[in-house]
Short mmCIF file of C-alpha atoms in Angstrom, two decimals:
data_model
loop_
_atom_site.label_atom_id
_atom_site.label_comp_id
_atom_site.label_asym_id
_atom_site.label_seq_id
_atom_site.Cartn_x
_atom_site.Cartn_y
_atom_site.Cartn_z
CA MET A 264 -13.71 5.74 37.23
CA LEU A 265 -11.17 7.32 35.22
CA ARG A 266 -8.52 4.69 36.52
CA GLY A 267 -10.76 1.86 35.23
CA VAL A 268 -11.11 3.60 31.69
CA ARG A 269 -7.44 3.90 31.57
CA ARG A 270 -7.02 0.40 32.44
CA THR A 271 -9.43 -0.44 29.71
CA MET A 272 -7.48 1.56 27.13
CA LEU A 273 -4.12 0.13 28.07
CA ALA A 274 -5.59 -3.51 27.68
CA ALA A 275 -6.75 -2.68 24.35
CA THR A 276 -3.56 -1.13 23.40
CA ALA A 277 -1.57 -3.98 24.46
CA LEU A 278 -3.93 -6.51 22.44
CA LEU A 279 -3.54 -4.00 19.32
CA LEU A 280 0.32 -4.05 19.65
CA SER A 281 0.45 -7.80 20.06
CA LEU A 282 -1.56 -8.70 17.14
CA ALA A 283 -0.78 -5.71 14.73
CA PHE A 284 2.87 -5.75 15.13
CA ALA A 285 3.76 -9.58 15.47
CA GLY A 286 0.53 -11.29 14.14
CA PRO A 287 -1.20 -13.71 16.43
CA PRO A 288 1.09 -14.88 19.33
CA ALA A 289 1.90 -18.23 20.00
CA GLY A 290 -1.27 -20.05 21.45
CA ALA A 291 -3.48 -17.34 20.11
CA HIS A 292 -7.09 -17.85 19.25
CA ASP A 293 -7.86 -19.03 15.85
CA PRO A 294 -9.25 -16.08 13.83
CA GLY A 295 -12.17 -18.08 12.84
CA SER A 296 -13.14 -18.93 16.31
CA LYS A 297 -15.50 -17.05 18.62
CA GLU A 298 -12.53 -15.82 20.75
CA GLY A 299 -10.88 -14.58 17.66
CA LYS A 300 -13.66 -12.85 15.97
CA ALA A 301 -14.07 -11.07 19.53
CA GLU A 302 -10.41 -10.08 19.42
CA GLU A 303 -10.98 -8.74 15.89
CA GLN A 304 -14.09 -6.56 16.89
CA GLU A 305 -11.96 -4.93 19.64
CA LEU A 306 -9.43 -4.07 16.98
CA LEU A 307 -11.74 -2.42 14.80
CA ARG A 308 -13.15 -0.48 17.84
CA ILE A 309 -9.66 0.73 18.62
CA TYR A 310 -9.18 1.89 15.05
CA GLN A 311 -12.28 3.81 14.89
CA PRO A 312 -11.85 7.30 13.56
CA THR A 313 -11.96 10.29 16.01
CA TRP A 314 -13.24 12.38 12.91
CA LYS A 315 -16.00 11.15 10.47
CA SER A 316 -17.22 12.99 7.20
CA GLY A 317 -19.76 11.60 5.06
CA THR A 318 -19.67 14.45 2.39
CA ALA A 319 -18.03 13.65 -0.85
CA ILE A 320 -16.02 16.63 -2.15
CA ALA A 321 -15.29 16.81 -5.97
CA ASP A 322 -15.30 19.12 -9.10
CA ALA A 323 -13.56 22.22 -7.64
CA THR A 324 -10.12 22.55 -5.55
CA VAL A 325 -10.41 23.45 -2.12
CA THR A 326 -7.52 25.88 -1.68
CA CYS A 327 -5.44 25.87 1.42
CA VAL A 328 -5.89 29.52 2.76
CA ASN A 329 -4.78 30.67 6.29
CA GLY A 330 -4.08 27.32 7.55
CA THR A 331 -7.22 25.61 6.67
CA ALA A 332 -8.86 23.86 3.28
CA GLY A 333 -12.54 23.81 4.07
CA SER A 334 -12.74 21.81 7.46
CA TYR A 335 -9.19 20.36 7.19
CA PRO A 336 -6.11 22.11 8.71
CA CYS A 337 -3.32 22.53 6.11
CA LYS A 338 0.06 24.15 5.07
CA ASN A 339 0.85 24.30 1.40
CA VAL A 340 -1.60 21.39 0.27
CA ASP A 341 -4.83 21.95 -1.54
CA LEU A 342 -7.58 19.48 -1.57
CA LEU A 343 -8.83 18.23 -4.97
CA SER A 344 -11.25 15.57 -3.95
CA PHE A 345 -12.59 13.47 -1.05
CA LEU A 346 -14.42 10.06 -1.45
CA PRO A 347 -16.13 8.93 2.02
CA GLN A 348 -15.77 5.32 3.32
CA SER A 349 -19.40 4.84 2.53
CA SER A 350 -18.92 5.38 -0.84
CA LEU A 351 -16.00 2.83 -1.28
CA GLY A 352 -17.29 -0.33 0.11
CA GLY A 353 -17.66 0.37 3.98
CA GLY A 354 -15.61 -1.36 6.51
CA SER A 355 -12.47 0.11 7.89
CA SER A 356 -9.33 0.58 5.73
CA SER A 357 -5.48 0.44 6.00
CA SER A 358 -3.05 0.16 3.40
CA MET A 359 -3.28 1.27 -0.23
CA TRP A 360 -1.43 1.09 -3.49
CA TYR A 361 -1.56 2.66 -6.98
CA TRP A 362 -1.60 1.35 -10.56
CA ALA A 363 -0.76 3.22 -13.73
CA ASP A 364 -2.21 1.51 -16.99
CA SER A 365 0.37 1.61 -19.52
CA TYR A 366 -2.36 0.79 -22.16
CA ASN A 367 -4.33 3.95 -21.87
CA ASN A 368 -2.40 6.03 -19.17
CA ASN A 369 -5.28 5.78 -16.57
CA GLU A 370 -4.36 5.76 -13.02
CA TYR A 371 -5.97 3.95 -10.08
CA ILE A 372 -5.86 3.65 -6.30
CA LEU A 373 -6.45 0.13 -5.17
CA TYR A 374 -7.85 0.82 -1.54
CA CYS A 375 -7.41 -1.81 1.12
CA ARG A 376 -10.61 -2.34 3.54
CA SER A 377 -11.47 -4.70 6.33
CA ASN A 378 -13.77 -6.50 3.89
CA GLY A 379 -12.29 -6.10 0.42
CA VAL A 380 -10.28 -3.83 -1.81
CA SER A 381 -11.83 -0.85 -3.37
CA PHE A 382 -10.87 0.32 -7.11
CA VAL A 383 -10.94 4.08 -7.95
CA ASN A 384 -10.11 5.48 -10.98
CA VAL A 385 -8.15 8.57 -10.27
CA THR A 386 -7.24 9.98 -13.55
CA ASP A 387 -8.95 13.06 -12.96
CA PRO A 388 -8.05 13.62 -9.37
CA SER A 389 -10.71 16.26 -8.84
CA ASN A 390 -13.43 13.70 -9.84
CA PRO A 391 -12.32 10.39 -8.71
CA ARG A 392 -14.61 7.37 -9.80
CA TYR A 393 -15.24 4.31 -7.60
CA LEU A 394 -15.45 1.39 -9.91
CA GLY A 395 -16.21 -1.63 -7.59
CA ASN A 396 -14.86 -3.94 -5.07
CA LEU A 397 -13.18 -7.31 -4.61
CA PRO A 398 -14.61 -8.94 -1.58
CA SER A 399 -11.98 -10.63 0.92
CA ALA A 400 -11.38 -14.26 0.27
CA ASN A 401 -13.93 -16.32 2.16
CA GLY A 402 -15.60 -13.21 3.42
CA VAL A 403 -13.09 -12.82 6.06
CA SER A 404 -12.44 -9.19 7.81
CA SER A 405 -9.10 -7.96 9.13
CA SER A 406 -8.09 -4.62 10.04
CA TRP A 407 -4.57 -5.13 8.42
CA CYS A 408 -4.75 -5.47 4.53
CA ASP A 409 -1.87 -4.77 2.40
CA ILE A 410 -1.62 -4.56 -1.46
CA ARG A 411 0.97 -4.08 -4.01
CA THR A 412 1.13 -4.39 -7.86
CA TYR A 413 3.26 -6.25 -10.66
CA ASN A 414 2.72 -5.46 -14.25
CA ASN A 415 -1.07 -5.73 -14.45
CA TYR A 416 -1.79 -7.79 -11.26
CA ALA A 417 -2.50 -6.91 -7.80
CA TYR A 418 -1.39 -9.15 -4.89
CA ILE A 419 -3.61 -8.67 -1.65
CA GLY A 420 -2.78 -10.24 1.81
CA LYS A 421 -4.51 -9.80 5.30
CA ASP A 422 -3.30 -10.38 8.87
CA SER A 423 -4.79 -12.39 11.58
CA VAL A 424 -7.20 -14.10 9.23
CA SER A 425 -6.86 -17.22 7.00
CA HIS A 426 -7.06 -15.45 3.71
CA GLY A 427 -4.01 -16.47 1.81
CA ILE A 428 -2.91 -13.87 -1.11
CA GLN A 429 -5.46 -12.93 -3.58
CA ILE A 430 -4.40 -12.08 -7.07
CA PHE A 431 -6.33 -9.70 -9.24
CA ASP A 432 -6.41 -9.00 -13.05
CA LEU A 433 -6.01 -5.13 -13.03
CA THR A 434 -6.96 -4.95 -16.78
CA LYS A 435 -10.51 -5.77 -15.66
CA LEU A 436 -10.59 -2.08 -14.65
CA ARG A 437 -10.59 -0.96 -18.15
CA ASN A 438 -13.74 0.55 -19.56
CA VAL A 439 -15.64 0.13 -16.46
CA THR A 440 -18.92 2.05 -16.52
CA THR A 441 -20.96 0.90 -13.82
CA THR A 442 -19.93 -0.38 -10.25
CA GLN A 443 -18.83 -3.82 -10.30
CA THR A 444 -18.34 -6.69 -7.81
CA PHE A 445 -15.05 -8.19 -8.97
CA THR A 446 -13.57 -11.81 -8.72
CA ALA A 447 -9.90 -12.63 -8.00
CA ALA A 448 -7.91 -14.35 -10.89
CA ALA A 449 -6.40 -16.73 -8.44
CA ARG A 450 -5.87 -17.11 -4.84
CA PHE A 451 -2.60 -18.57 -3.20
CA THR A 452 -2.91 -20.66 0.03
CA GLY A 453 0.57 -21.67 0.65
CA LEU A 454 0.33 -19.35 3.60
CA THR A 455 -2.50 -18.18 5.86
CA ASN A 456 -1.78 -14.50 6.82
CA SER A 457 0.61 -11.92 6.04
CA HIS A 458 1.21 -8.37 7.34
CA THR A 459 2.77 -6.42 4.65
CA LEU A 460 3.96 -6.88 0.90
CA TRP A 461 6.51 -5.50 -1.19
CA ILE A 462 7.30 -6.35 -4.86
CA ASN A 463 10.65 -5.71 -6.71
CA GLN A 464 9.46 -4.73 -10.17
CA GLN A 465 12.76 -5.35 -11.68
CA THR A 466 13.13 -9.02 -10.47
CA GLY A 467 9.51 -10.21 -10.12
CA PHE A 468 10.06 -11.11 -6.56
CA LEU A 469 7.15 -10.82 -3.77
CA TYR A 470 8.58 -10.10 -0.23
CA VAL A 471 5.92 -11.13 2.42
CA SER A 472 6.57 -9.90 6.07
CA GLY A 473 4.93 -11.15 9.25
CA ALA A 474 3.36 -14.23 7.73
CA ASN A 475 2.82 -17.44 9.31
CA THR A 476 5.73 -18.72 7.31
CA CYS A 477 9.36 -18.62 8.01
CA SER A 478 8.93 -17.71 11.60
CA LYS A 479 7.54 -14.51 10.83
CA GLY A 480 10.53 -13.49 8.95
CA LEU A 481 10.88 -12.80 5.35
CA THR A 482 8.96 -15.09 2.82
CA ILE A 483 10.14 -14.54 -0.67
CA TYR A 484 8.02 -15.72 -3.65
CA ASP A 485 9.00 -15.85 -7.56
CA ILE A 486 5.95 -14.29 -9.34
CA LYS A 487 7.23 -13.79 -12.85
CA THR A 488 4.61 -16.20 -13.81
CA PRO A 489 1.97 -13.79 -12.09
CA LEU A 490 -0.83 -16.16 -11.27
CA THR A 491 1.70 -18.56 -9.54
CA LEU A 492 3.54 -17.92 -6.38
CA THR A 493 6.81 -20.22 -6.03
CA GLN A 494 8.63 -19.74 -2.80
CA ALA A 495 12.22 -18.75 -3.45
CA ALA A 496 13.63 -18.15 -0.15
CA CYS A 497 12.98 -17.92 3.62
CA TYR A 498 14.80 -15.48 5.86
CA THR A 499 14.34 -15.97 9.58
CA GLY A 500 17.44 -14.02 10.70
CA ALA A 501 15.14 -11.79 12.69
CA VAL A 502 12.51 -12.02 15.50
CA TYR A 503 10.06 -10.53 13.25
CA SER A 504 9.91 -8.93 9.65
CA HIS A 505 7.41 -6.03 9.87
CA GLU A 506 8.32 -4.38 6.54
CA SER A 507 10.88 -4.50 3.79
CA ILE A 508 11.75 -2.39 1.02
CA VAL A 509 13.58 -4.32 -1.88
CA VAL A 510 15.60 -2.63 -4.64
CA ASN A 511 18.01 -3.14 -7.45
CA TYR A 512 20.69 -1.03 -5.78
CA THR A 513 22.03 2.06 -7.60
CA GLY A 514 23.33 3.94 -4.45
CA PRO A 515 26.70 5.24 -3.51
CA ASP A 516 28.30 1.81 -2.36
CA THR A 517 29.74 0.57 -5.68
CA ARG A 518 30.38 -2.85 -4.34
CA TYR A 519 26.83 -3.73 -4.64
CA THR A 520 25.62 -1.98 -7.72
CA GLY A 521 22.90 -3.84 -9.35
CA ARG A 522 22.50 -6.45 -6.60
CA GLU A 523 19.04 -7.00 -4.87
CA ILE A 524 19.09 -5.22 -1.58
CA ALA A 525 16.51 -5.48 1.14
CA PHE A 526 16.06 -2.85 4.01
CA ASN A 527 14.18 -4.90 6.46
CA PHE A 528 12.47 -3.24 9.62
CA THR A 529 12.12 -5.72 12.24
CA GLY A 530 9.47 -4.21 14.57
CA GLN A 531 10.07 -5.40 18.18
CA GLY A 532 13.36 -6.51 16.82
CA LYS A 533 14.31 -2.95 17.16
CA THR A 534 16.87 -2.87 14.27
CA VAL A 535 17.04 -1.78 10.55
CA GLN A 536 18.72 -4.62 8.64
CA ILE A 537 20.27 -4.48 5.36
CA LEU A 538 20.27 -7.90 3.41
CA ASP A 539 21.85 -8.96 0.14
CA VAL A 540 18.99 -11.39 -1.23
CA THR A 541 20.59 -11.58 -4.72
CA ASN A 542 21.25 -15.22 -4.25
CA LYS A 543 18.03 -16.41 -2.79
CA SER A 544 19.65 -19.62 -1.41
CA ALA A 545 22.38 -17.54 0.61
CA ILE A 546 20.81 -14.30 1.84
CA LYS A 547 23.47 -12.18 3.62
CA LEU A 548 23.09 -9.94 6.41
CA LEU A 549 25.36 -7.04 5.55
CA SER A 550 24.65 -4.81 8.60
CA SER A 551 22.19 -3.73 11.09
CA GLY A 552 21.63 -0.79 13.26
CA THR A 553 19.25 0.77 15.89
CA HIS A 554 18.51 4.02 17.63
CA PRO A 555 18.34 5.04 21.35
CA GLY A 556 15.28 4.15 23.01
CA ALA A 557 14.14 1.96 19.95
CA SER A 558 10.64 0.61 20.67
CA PHE A 559 9.07 -0.84 17.27
CA VAL A 560 11.17 -0.43 14.16
CA HIS A 561 8.29 0.02 11.89
CA GLN A 562 9.17 1.04 8.28
CA GLY A 563 11.64 3.43 6.59
CA PHE A 564 12.58 4.84 3.10
CA ALA A 565 15.68 6.09 1.67
CA SER A 566 16.68 9.53 0.50
CA SER A 567 16.63 9.86 -3.02
CA ASP A 568 20.42 9.30 -3.37
CA TYR A 569 20.33 6.33 -1.14
CA LYS A 570 22.74 7.90 1.13
CA TYR A 571 20.19 8.08 4.18
CA MET A 572 17.32 6.12 5.42
CA ILE A 573 14.51 7.85 7.24
CA VAL A 574 12.95 5.54 9.82
CA ASN A 575 9.73 5.79 11.75
CA ASP A 576 9.14 3.95 15.27
CA GLU A 577 5.50 3.20 15.47
CA THR A 578 5.31 3.26 19.31
CA ILE A 579 7.21 6.33 19.93
CA SER A 580 5.60 9.77 20.25
CA THR A 581 6.55 12.72 22.64
CA ALA A 582 4.95 15.68 23.99
CA SER A 583 7.68 17.87 22.25
CA GLY A 584 7.06 16.13 18.68
CA SER A 585 6.81 13.08 16.50
CA PRO A 586 10.50 11.87 16.00
CA ASP A 587 11.99 10.42 12.92
CA PHE A 588 15.26 8.60 12.88
CA VAL A 589 18.04 9.03 10.33
CA TYR A 590 20.73 6.30 9.39
CA ASP A 591 23.56 6.76 7.21
CA ILE A 592 23.41 3.88 4.62
CA GLN A 593 26.16 4.87 2.61
CA LYS A 594 28.23 1.99 3.40
CA LEU A 595 25.74 -1.12 3.04
CA ASP A 596 27.80 -3.13 5.46
CA ALA A 597 28.40 -0.41 8.04
CA ILE A 598 24.66 1.11 8.66
CA LYS A 599 25.24 3.95 11.07
CA TYR A 600 22.62 5.77 13.21
CA VAL A 601 22.85 9.61 12.59
CA GLY A 602 20.21 11.29 14.78
CA ARG A 603 16.60 12.18 15.34
CA ASP A 604 14.39 14.94 14.05
CA ASN A 605 12.09 15.50 17.00
CA GLY A 606 9.95 17.98 14.87
CA THR A 607 7.43 20.22 16.41
CA ARG A 608 4.31 18.85 14.68
CA GLY A 609 2.15 17.18 17.38
CA THR A 610 2.23 14.07 19.47
CA PHE A 611 0.71 11.96 16.78
CA VAL A 612 2.36 8.69 15.66
CA ASN A 613 4.50 8.44 12.54
CA HIS A 614 3.57 5.68 10.08
CA ASN A 615 4.70 4.79 6.55
CA GLY A 616 6.74 7.35 4.50
CA TYR A 617 8.13 7.58 1.01
CA THR A 618 10.51 9.80 -0.47
CA VAL A 619 10.10 11.68 -3.95
CA GLY A 620 13.08 13.99 -4.97
CA ASN A 621 13.90 16.10 -1.81
CA ARG A 622 10.50 15.48 -0.07
CA HIS A 623 9.61 12.73 2.32
CA PHE A 624 5.74 12.27 2.43
CA GLN A 625 4.46 10.64 5.79
CA ALA A 626 1.39 9.25 6.81
CA SER A 627 1.08 10.17 10.58
CA TYR A 628 -2.12 8.94 12.00
CA ARG A 629 -3.83 11.69 13.70
CA GLY A 630 -1.47 14.19 12.06
CA GLY A 631 -2.68 13.24 8.54
CA LEU A 632 -0.21 13.67 5.86
CA ARG A 633 3.26 15.40 6.78
CA ILE A 634 5.59 16.66 4.10
CA LEU A 635 9.29 16.89 5.36
CA ASP A 636 12.25 18.56 3.28
CA THR A 637 15.27 16.17 3.23
CA THR A 638 17.77 18.78 1.88
CA ASN A 639 19.72 18.32 5.24
CA VAL A 640 18.77 14.82 6.17
CA ALA A 641 22.45 14.34 6.79
CA SER A 642 22.25 16.27 10.14
CA ALA A 643 19.06 14.76 10.96
CA SER A 644 17.15 17.83 10.05
CA LEU A 645 13.79 17.17 8.52
CA PRO A 646 11.60 20.60 8.53
CA GLU A 647 8.05 20.27 7.81
CA VAL A 648 7.12 22.21 4.63
CA GLY A 649 3.54 20.98 4.25
CA TYR A 650 0.72 19.02 5.70
CA PHE A 651 -2.76 18.24 5.21
CA ASP A 652 -4.61 16.98 8.49
CA VAL A 653 -7.35 14.35 7.81
CA ASP A 654 -8.25 14.25 11.64
CA PRO A 655 -9.20 17.90 12.42
CA SER A 656 -10.40 16.79 15.88
CA SER A 657 -7.07 15.73 17.21
CA ASN A 658 -3.21 15.72 16.97
CA ALA A 659 -2.76 13.36 19.84
CA SER A 660 -1.19 9.92 19.63
CA GLY A 661 -3.23 7.19 18.78
CA TYR A 662 -4.17 4.65 16.00
CA SER A 663 -6.86 6.47 13.76
CA GLY A 664 -6.33 9.06 10.78
CA SER A 665 -3.92 8.26 8.13
CA TRP A 666 -2.31 5.06 7.82
CA MET A 667 -0.90 5.59 4.23
CA ALA A 668 0.00 8.47 1.98
CA LEU A 669 1.15 7.71 -1.74
CA PRO A 670 3.33 10.57 -3.67
CA TYR A 671 3.32 8.70 -7.02
CA LEU A 672 0.39 9.73 -8.82
CA LYS A 673 0.82 12.27 -11.83
CA ASN A 674 1.40 15.88 -11.66
CA GLY A 675 2.37 15.76 -8.01
CA VAL A 676 -0.97 14.37 -6.80
CA VAL A 677 -0.96 12.60 -3.53
CA ALA A 678 -3.40 10.05 -2.38
CA VAL A 679 -4.02 10.23 1.43
CA GLN A 680 -6.04 7.42 3.25
CA SER A 681 -7.93 7.82 6.62
CA ILE A 682 -9.09 4.85 8.66
CA GLY A 683 -12.67 4.13 8.29
CA VAL A 684 -13.24 7.97 6.80
CA GLY A 685 -12.25 7.82 3.27
CA LEU A 686 -9.89 8.59 0.51
CA PHE A 687 -8.40 12.27 -0.10
CA LEU A 688 -6.56 13.47 -3.07
CA VAL A 689 -4.59 16.51 -2.42
CA LYS A 690 -1.91 18.62 -4.42
CA PRO A 691 1.35 20.01 -2.41
CA THR A 692 1.93 23.71 -3.55
CA GLY A 693 4.92 26.05 -2.97
CA THR A 694 7.64 24.78 -0.81
CA ALA A 695 5.86 21.48 -0.16
CA ALA A 696 5.83 20.54 -3.85
CA VAL A 697 8.81 18.23 -5.02
CA ASN A 698 11.63 20.37 -6.68
#
């Protein structure tokens, strides 16, 4: 019996990896077909949370004392509020992003769900307000939804379904007093599906990874006219682009100061690529690197001085801890692997991470939010200084728990998403806070 259960779990995991990481393989079922819908239901089953909480928390901070904040294991992180998934439009959930309205200084979390996007006013993080839902295009459902913002617009893509990219006018969130069902300002159908999105705020280019375009490489769109996507480039020099972080470079390699540089994470390609994408008609691969035992190079983010890159590998977890991989990027044309920090934090799988100051904030599935000190990143030492565990039931490997943690809200507040469970707003304290 146990052997059969294990075979079923392995088969399900294989299906998850084949679709989540590379999109539907050649010859895969059409997502709208009977077989495609069955695959989607299986993936939703895999992403079912091991921990569920249906009780909203607001009005009073739940302080982290003696290793817990209410029901949640913690270290140097207080709980400000929690909105359950049932209060956010239901469905499953994955990525999210934020928007700060320059008109009135309000802050919002844009919360991606399998069946739409939830908009939450988090200006008062102790009393977040759910404003309403933008339903998915054509009513399609997918476990993978990604969202980014440019000026006053949000761009939403989904994987494994025919969705295109929705464009939403964020100014519609102003003065909302009753829950709304919103409509998109436009929908781009020049692609069907996408896995992740990134927008360079300084140049007005949208970078789409894992789409059905450009052989699942990097598709680049000009969005300076926000409701119109104009394809500017197509980079196919990788087996797959899972995610890219693109910046106007200000790091130590002065040869590239001011140029538009993309850090491209190639998934099953097992490499980190550094691309000069300034000239869209002549994208140049500057260098690429990998780490020992690389399995699926998922995502990474640079240290604040842009000397080092902290990378997560989504299919690696070990009994001794969940590793992060450090690369030296001081010379963009000569990326070098430095080493790994195994940590002692649990066997959970690391997911997206973002750096602010000398702290790296990482969503780690069943490990929840983990906060790492980057002071000694040059020696691949990333000690954990704080955490908030959104899944008290387990720190094992698996794909439930926190997919995304965003450390960009005012006053050091961090938004932490938990798949199918809801939205947490937390506040790092003491040594976990950015300094």
